[in-house]
Amino acid sequence: MNSHLLSINDLSVVEAIAILNTAEELGKISDGPMKKLPTLRGRTIVNLFFEDSTRTRISFETAAKRLSADVINFSAKGSSVSKGESLKDTAQTLQAIGADAVVIRHSASGAAQRLADSGWISAAVINAGDGTHEHPTQALLDALTIRQHFPNNGGDLSGLKIAIVGDVLHSRVARSNVLLLTKLGAQVTLIAPPTLLPVGIETWPVSYSFDLDQVLPEMDVVMMLRVQQERMSNFFFPTAREYSKSYGLTNARLACLKSTAIVMHPGPMNRGLEISSESADAKNSVVLEQVANGVLIRMAVLYTLLGGVPLQGGAETKS
Ligand code: CP
């Protein structure tokens, strides 16, 4: 694995599976009485968030604390960024305080890459979502959640049929998931209105469809995407009601899923738009498992990048 995690393309299949295995081993520790590992004692992790977040920021903070790191939470709102301070000056400030890893979320695609390539900091850079580009730790936590429901001997996702539904155009979650889930052997189908599929979709390693009802009954996993209205400067569908009718996971569609199928959503959810409340809270909804796995995956990524030996069957318990 590189010294940064900027894209799923940074990971080989073996490295991706090793992170999932490490997360599972760390999960066994988290379920026990001693939740904390001393592995990152004395190390400093900075959460550098230029865009809003609930799940990602909280779970990176929890993950770092469970590994005994010091954590600094930086949010652009309320910082000197609002006075015009540049990414470079912000980064150099982090270098001066001795950050070992910087977890960055930014509205600009490529911001994490820019920080990693800049030479402004020596810290490991972890992409926590950059514009519409990628969100690699979200894809890893999604893969872990899927694997827990559909385990196989190879530790991958081969043979599974996975639908990713909705606003693919604006979704970094979809991009990272397409890269990771197909890397791990799953067959991925994207379902969206034509206006919400990216140009060049034919070159992606996926199938795609405009007809949700035709595709849903064969799927093992149904991942609904948030409609990202804050990134929409145009009209991509006539009305919310129309969108929900054609592309929402309604109660009627929930009833058409395989009995073994699971329902996923990265959050935050627009209940009543891309997913009905009944679907979000259904017994086969794994939305909260995704959140819990987010802590384990982020522990595994920090553990791996900052020098822990990847755990594949026996967790390190000494510093
Ligand atoms: N899934 C996700 O990235 O959620 P947050 O925006 O709350 O971090």
XYZ file of C-alpha atoms and ligand atoms in Angstrom:
327
model
C 0.000 0.000 0.000
C 1.192 3.554 -0.710
C 1.892 5.950 2.120
C -1.404 7.683 1.273
C -4.943 6.465 0.562
C -6.300 8.789 -2.110
C -8.194 6.394 -4.365
C -9.260 2.766 -4.480
C -6.777 2.564 -7.364
C -4.041 2.844 -4.701
C -4.973 -0.658 -3.484
C -4.294 -4.050 -5.023
C -6.863 -6.790 -4.446
C -4.565 -8.320 -1.824
C -4.160 -4.972 -0.032
C -7.912 -4.290 -0.092
C -8.688 -7.726 1.364
C -5.935 -7.234 3.961
C -7.625 -4.003 5.115
C -10.981 -5.801 5.389
C -9.320 -8.623 7.367
C -7.554 -6.134 9.629
C -10.849 -4.331 10.257
C -12.479 -7.628 11.229
C -9.671 -8.458 13.647
C -9.909 -4.979 15.162
C -13.657 -5.527 15.452
C -13.054 -8.565 17.656
C -11.004 -6.361 19.992
C -13.641 -3.621 19.964
C -16.246 -6.195 21.048
C -14.120 -7.132 24.074
C -13.573 -5.307 27.389
C -10.321 -3.537 26.263
C -11.507 -1.405 23.353
C -8.284 0.590 22.975
C -5.009 -0.436 21.361
C -1.788 1.483 22.158
C -0.554 1.225 18.549
C -0.633 4.938 17.638
C 0.267 6.396 21.041
C 2.235 9.612 20.472
C 1.023 10.006 16.883
C -1.136 12.947 15.787
C -4.053 12.612 13.358
C -5.657 15.753 11.931
C -9.195 15.649 10.587
C -9.155 18.462 8.006
C -12.752 18.956 6.910
C -13.586 21.686 4.382
C -17.009 20.083 3.765
C -19.677 18.978 6.214
C -19.664 15.441 7.564
C -21.221 13.481 10.381
C -20.309 9.807 9.895
C -16.857 10.116 8.325
C -15.500 12.689 10.729
C -16.872 11.055 13.863
C -15.680 7.621 12.810
C -12.159 8.805 11.922
C -11.989 10.521 15.318
C -13.250 7.408 17.115
C -10.879 5.189 15.113
C -7.845 7.337 15.937
C -8.768 7.473 19.629
C -9.270 3.685 19.786
C -5.687 3.408 18.507
C -4.568 5.869 21.232
C -3.569 8.658 18.792
C -3.954 12.359 19.559
C -6.695 13.831 17.370
C -7.114 17.391 16.131
C -10.408 18.229 14.463
C -10.211 21.087 11.989
C -13.309 22.399 10.315
C -13.091 25.134 7.670
C -16.089 26.831 9.261
C -14.758 28.808 12.185
C -11.116 28.558 11.044
C -8.815 31.023 9.275
C -9.901 29.472 5.954
C -12.949 31.741 6.232
C -10.462 34.675 6.301
C -8.986 33.480 3.007
C -6.166 31.225 4.194
C -5.025 28.875 1.437
C -4.801 25.076 1.487
C -1.007 25.475 1.348
C -0.832 27.686 4.437
C -3.302 25.461 6.270
C -1.217 22.393 5.352
C 2.022 24.025 6.445
C 0.412 24.891 9.778
C -0.411 21.197 10.205
C 3.184 20.286 9.317
C 4.432 22.716 11.955
C 2.336 21.059 14.658
C 3.692 17.638 13.636
C 0.733 15.850 12.061
C 1.454 12.194 11.226
C -1.703 11.733 9.157
C -4.133 14.195 7.607
C -7.659 13.057 6.840
C -9.026 15.520 4.287
C -12.529 16.147 2.976
C -12.857 18.868 0.367
C -15.410 19.988 -2.202
C -12.764 20.038 -4.953
C -12.066 16.780 -6.777
C -8.322 16.153 -6.549
C -7.777 18.133 -3.322
C -6.426 15.083 -1.469
C -4.057 14.286 -4.350
C -2.908 17.930 -4.399
C -2.106 17.804 -0.686
C -0.260 14.488 -1.019
C 1.774 15.616 -4.058
C 2.498 19.129 -2.827
C 5.497 18.530 -0.611
C 3.858 20.905 1.901
C 3.516 18.110 4.454
C 5.222 14.824 5.213
C 2.115 13.277 6.781
C 0.138 10.395 5.281
C -2.900 11.777 3.453
C -6.234 9.975 3.568
C -9.008 11.032 1.235
C -12.264 11.359 3.194
C -14.183 12.492 0.103
C -13.051 14.915 -2.599
C -15.773 16.576 -4.653
C -17.445 14.073 -6.958
C -14.236 12.044 -7.327
C -13.696 9.417 -4.617
C -14.437 8.330 -1.050
C -12.245 5.248 -0.634
C -12.872 4.491 3.042
C -16.642 4.546 2.383
C -16.182 1.878 -0.304
C -14.030 -0.205 2.054
C -16.635 -0.063 4.821
C -19.335 -0.948 2.311
C -17.309 -3.933 1.070
C -16.770 -5.093 4.655
C -20.498 -4.857 5.383
C -21.348 -6.809 2.230
C -18.734 -9.465 2.986
C -20.100 -9.972 6.501
C -23.483 -10.842 4.974
C -22.103 -12.912 2.090
C -18.862 -14.518 3.321
C -16.810 -16.796 1.096
C -13.468 -18.569 1.396
C -11.547 -16.122 -0.795
C -12.561 -13.126 1.331
C -13.753 -11.310 -1.784
C -17.198 -10.549 -3.268
C -17.098 -12.811 -6.300
C -20.445 -13.831 -7.737
C -22.479 -11.163 -5.951
C -24.892 -8.963 -7.883
C -24.845 -5.401 -6.580
C -27.074 -2.517 -7.694
C -25.964 1.080 -7.114
C -29.010 3.276 -7.595
C -29.577 6.988 -8.080
C -27.389 10.055 -8.365
C -24.275 8.364 -9.769
C -23.238 11.568 -11.546
C -22.419 13.475 -8.345
C -21.421 10.481 -6.242
C -17.851 9.876 -5.055
C -19.290 6.934 -3.116
C -20.430 5.338 -6.380
C -17.057 5.897 -8.069
C -15.060 4.345 -5.232
C -17.543 1.503 -4.874
C -17.477 0.678 -8.594
C -13.685 0.452 -8.429
C -13.570 -1.630 -5.246
C -16.576 -3.921 -5.662
C -15.570 -4.910 -9.208
C -11.950 -5.353 -8.065
C -13.286 -7.807 -5.476
C -15.232 -9.756 -8.106
C -18.791 -8.436 -7.788
C -21.054 -7.741 -10.772
C -22.157 -4.131 -10.423
C -25.197 -2.595 -12.126
C -25.776 1.155 -12.006
C -29.393 2.301 -12.220
C -30.217 5.971 -12.705
C -32.069 8.363 -14.953
C -29.950 9.170 -18.036
C -29.322 12.672 -16.677
C -27.661 11.274 -13.549
C -25.241 8.879 -15.241
C -21.800 10.313 -16.106
C -20.672 10.800 -19.700
C -18.495 7.818 -20.689
C -20.337 5.320 -18.477
C -19.866 2.730 -21.263
C -16.172 2.574 -20.366
C -16.831 1.724 -16.691
C -16.533 -1.963 -15.685
C -20.278 -2.174 -14.931
C -23.688 -2.754 -16.493
C -26.197 0.056 -16.387
C -29.943 0.380 -16.705
C -32.651 3.019 -16.535
C -35.246 0.511 -15.273
C -35.046 -0.129 -11.533
C -38.005 -2.527 -11.402
C -36.467 -4.845 -13.961
C -33.128 -5.090 -12.164
C -34.039 -5.187 -8.465
C -35.421 -8.761 -8.071
C -32.084 -10.371 -9.082
C -29.871 -8.308 -6.793
C -28.063 -9.510 -3.653
C -27.230 -5.965 -2.575
C -29.127 -2.740 -3.261
C -27.106 0.397 -2.518
C -29.183 3.573 -2.693
C -27.370 6.867 -3.280
C -28.236 10.231 -1.832
C -29.649 12.744 -4.289
C -26.991 15.473 -3.930
C -29.130 18.546 -4.402
C -26.327 20.811 -3.158
C -24.225 19.836 -6.206
C -27.082 20.311 -8.707
C -26.958 23.605 -10.572
C -29.470 22.283 -13.127
C -32.704 20.320 -13.269
C -31.820 16.617 -13.457
C -35.352 15.263 -12.893
C -38.813 16.849 -13.124
C -39.912 16.659 -9.475
C -38.939 14.841 -6.278
C -42.177 12.839 -6.585
C -41.285 11.714 -10.110
C -37.774 10.755 -9.000
C -39.056 8.732 -6.088
C -41.642 6.997 -8.276
C -39.042 5.870 -10.834
C -35.828 5.535 -8.837
C -36.701 5.481 -5.130
C -36.609 2.358 -2.977
C -40.311 2.488 -2.151
C -42.155 0.066 0.121
C -43.469 -1.769 -2.946
C -39.957 -2.217 -4.349
C -38.656 -3.323 -0.946
C -41.194 -6.151 -1.071
C -39.808 -7.298 -4.460
C -36.259 -7.905 -3.218
C -34.825 -11.386 -2.698
C -35.384 -12.561 0.888
C -31.583 -12.589 1.384
C -30.911 -9.177 -0.197
C -29.529 -6.326 1.899
C -30.302 -2.609 1.582
C -27.476 -0.073 1.923
C -27.166 3.712 1.963
C -23.991 5.700 2.743
C -25.971 8.444 4.498
C -27.119 11.036 5.062
C -30.458 9.746 3.754
C -33.197 11.795 2.120
C -36.064 9.738 3.519
C -39.025 9.811 1.184
C -36.882 10.754 -1.829
C -34.349 8.026 -2.725
C -35.454 5.686 0.071
C -38.711 5.253 1.979
C -38.576 5.321 5.762
C -39.827 1.728 5.846
C -36.954 0.636 3.586
C -34.384 2.597 5.603
C -35.548 0.922 8.817
C -36.302 -2.525 7.347
C -34.821 -5.634 8.946
C -32.649 -6.174 5.868
C -31.373 -2.562 5.970
C -27.697 -2.512 7.038
C -27.306 1.267 7.179
C -26.240 1.327 10.840
C -23.907 -1.651 10.327
C -22.215 0.473 7.646
C -21.696 3.247 10.203
C -20.259 0.840 12.794
C -17.967 -0.726 10.200
C -16.774 2.776 9.303
C -14.905 2.931 12.615
C -13.237 -0.457 12.034
C -12.207 0.337 8.461
C -10.765 3.703 9.475
C -8.878 2.028 12.326
C -7.525 -0.498 9.820
C -6.463 2.216 7.366
C -4.728 4.311 10.055
C -3.143 1.177 11.502
C -1.837 0.098 8.094
C -0.642 3.508 6.870
C 1.051 4.523 10.101
C 3.153 1.436 10.362
C 1.215 -1.301 12.094
C 1.746 -4.740 10.613
C -1.567 -5.636 8.903
C -3.542 -7.998 11.109
C -4.667 -11.141 9.360
C -5.504 -13.438 12.209
C -3.971 -12.126 15.421
C -4.281 -8.572 16.634
C -1.292 -6.677 17.928
C -1.872 -5.640 21.514
C 1.481 -4.074 22.419
C 2.848 -0.704 21.392
N -21.206 8.679 4.082
C -20.655 9.861 4.409
O -19.605 10.262 3.885
O -21.357 10.532 5.371
P -20.915 11.937 6.005
O -21.046 12.974 4.916
O -21.866 12.158 7.148
O -19.494 11.810 6.435
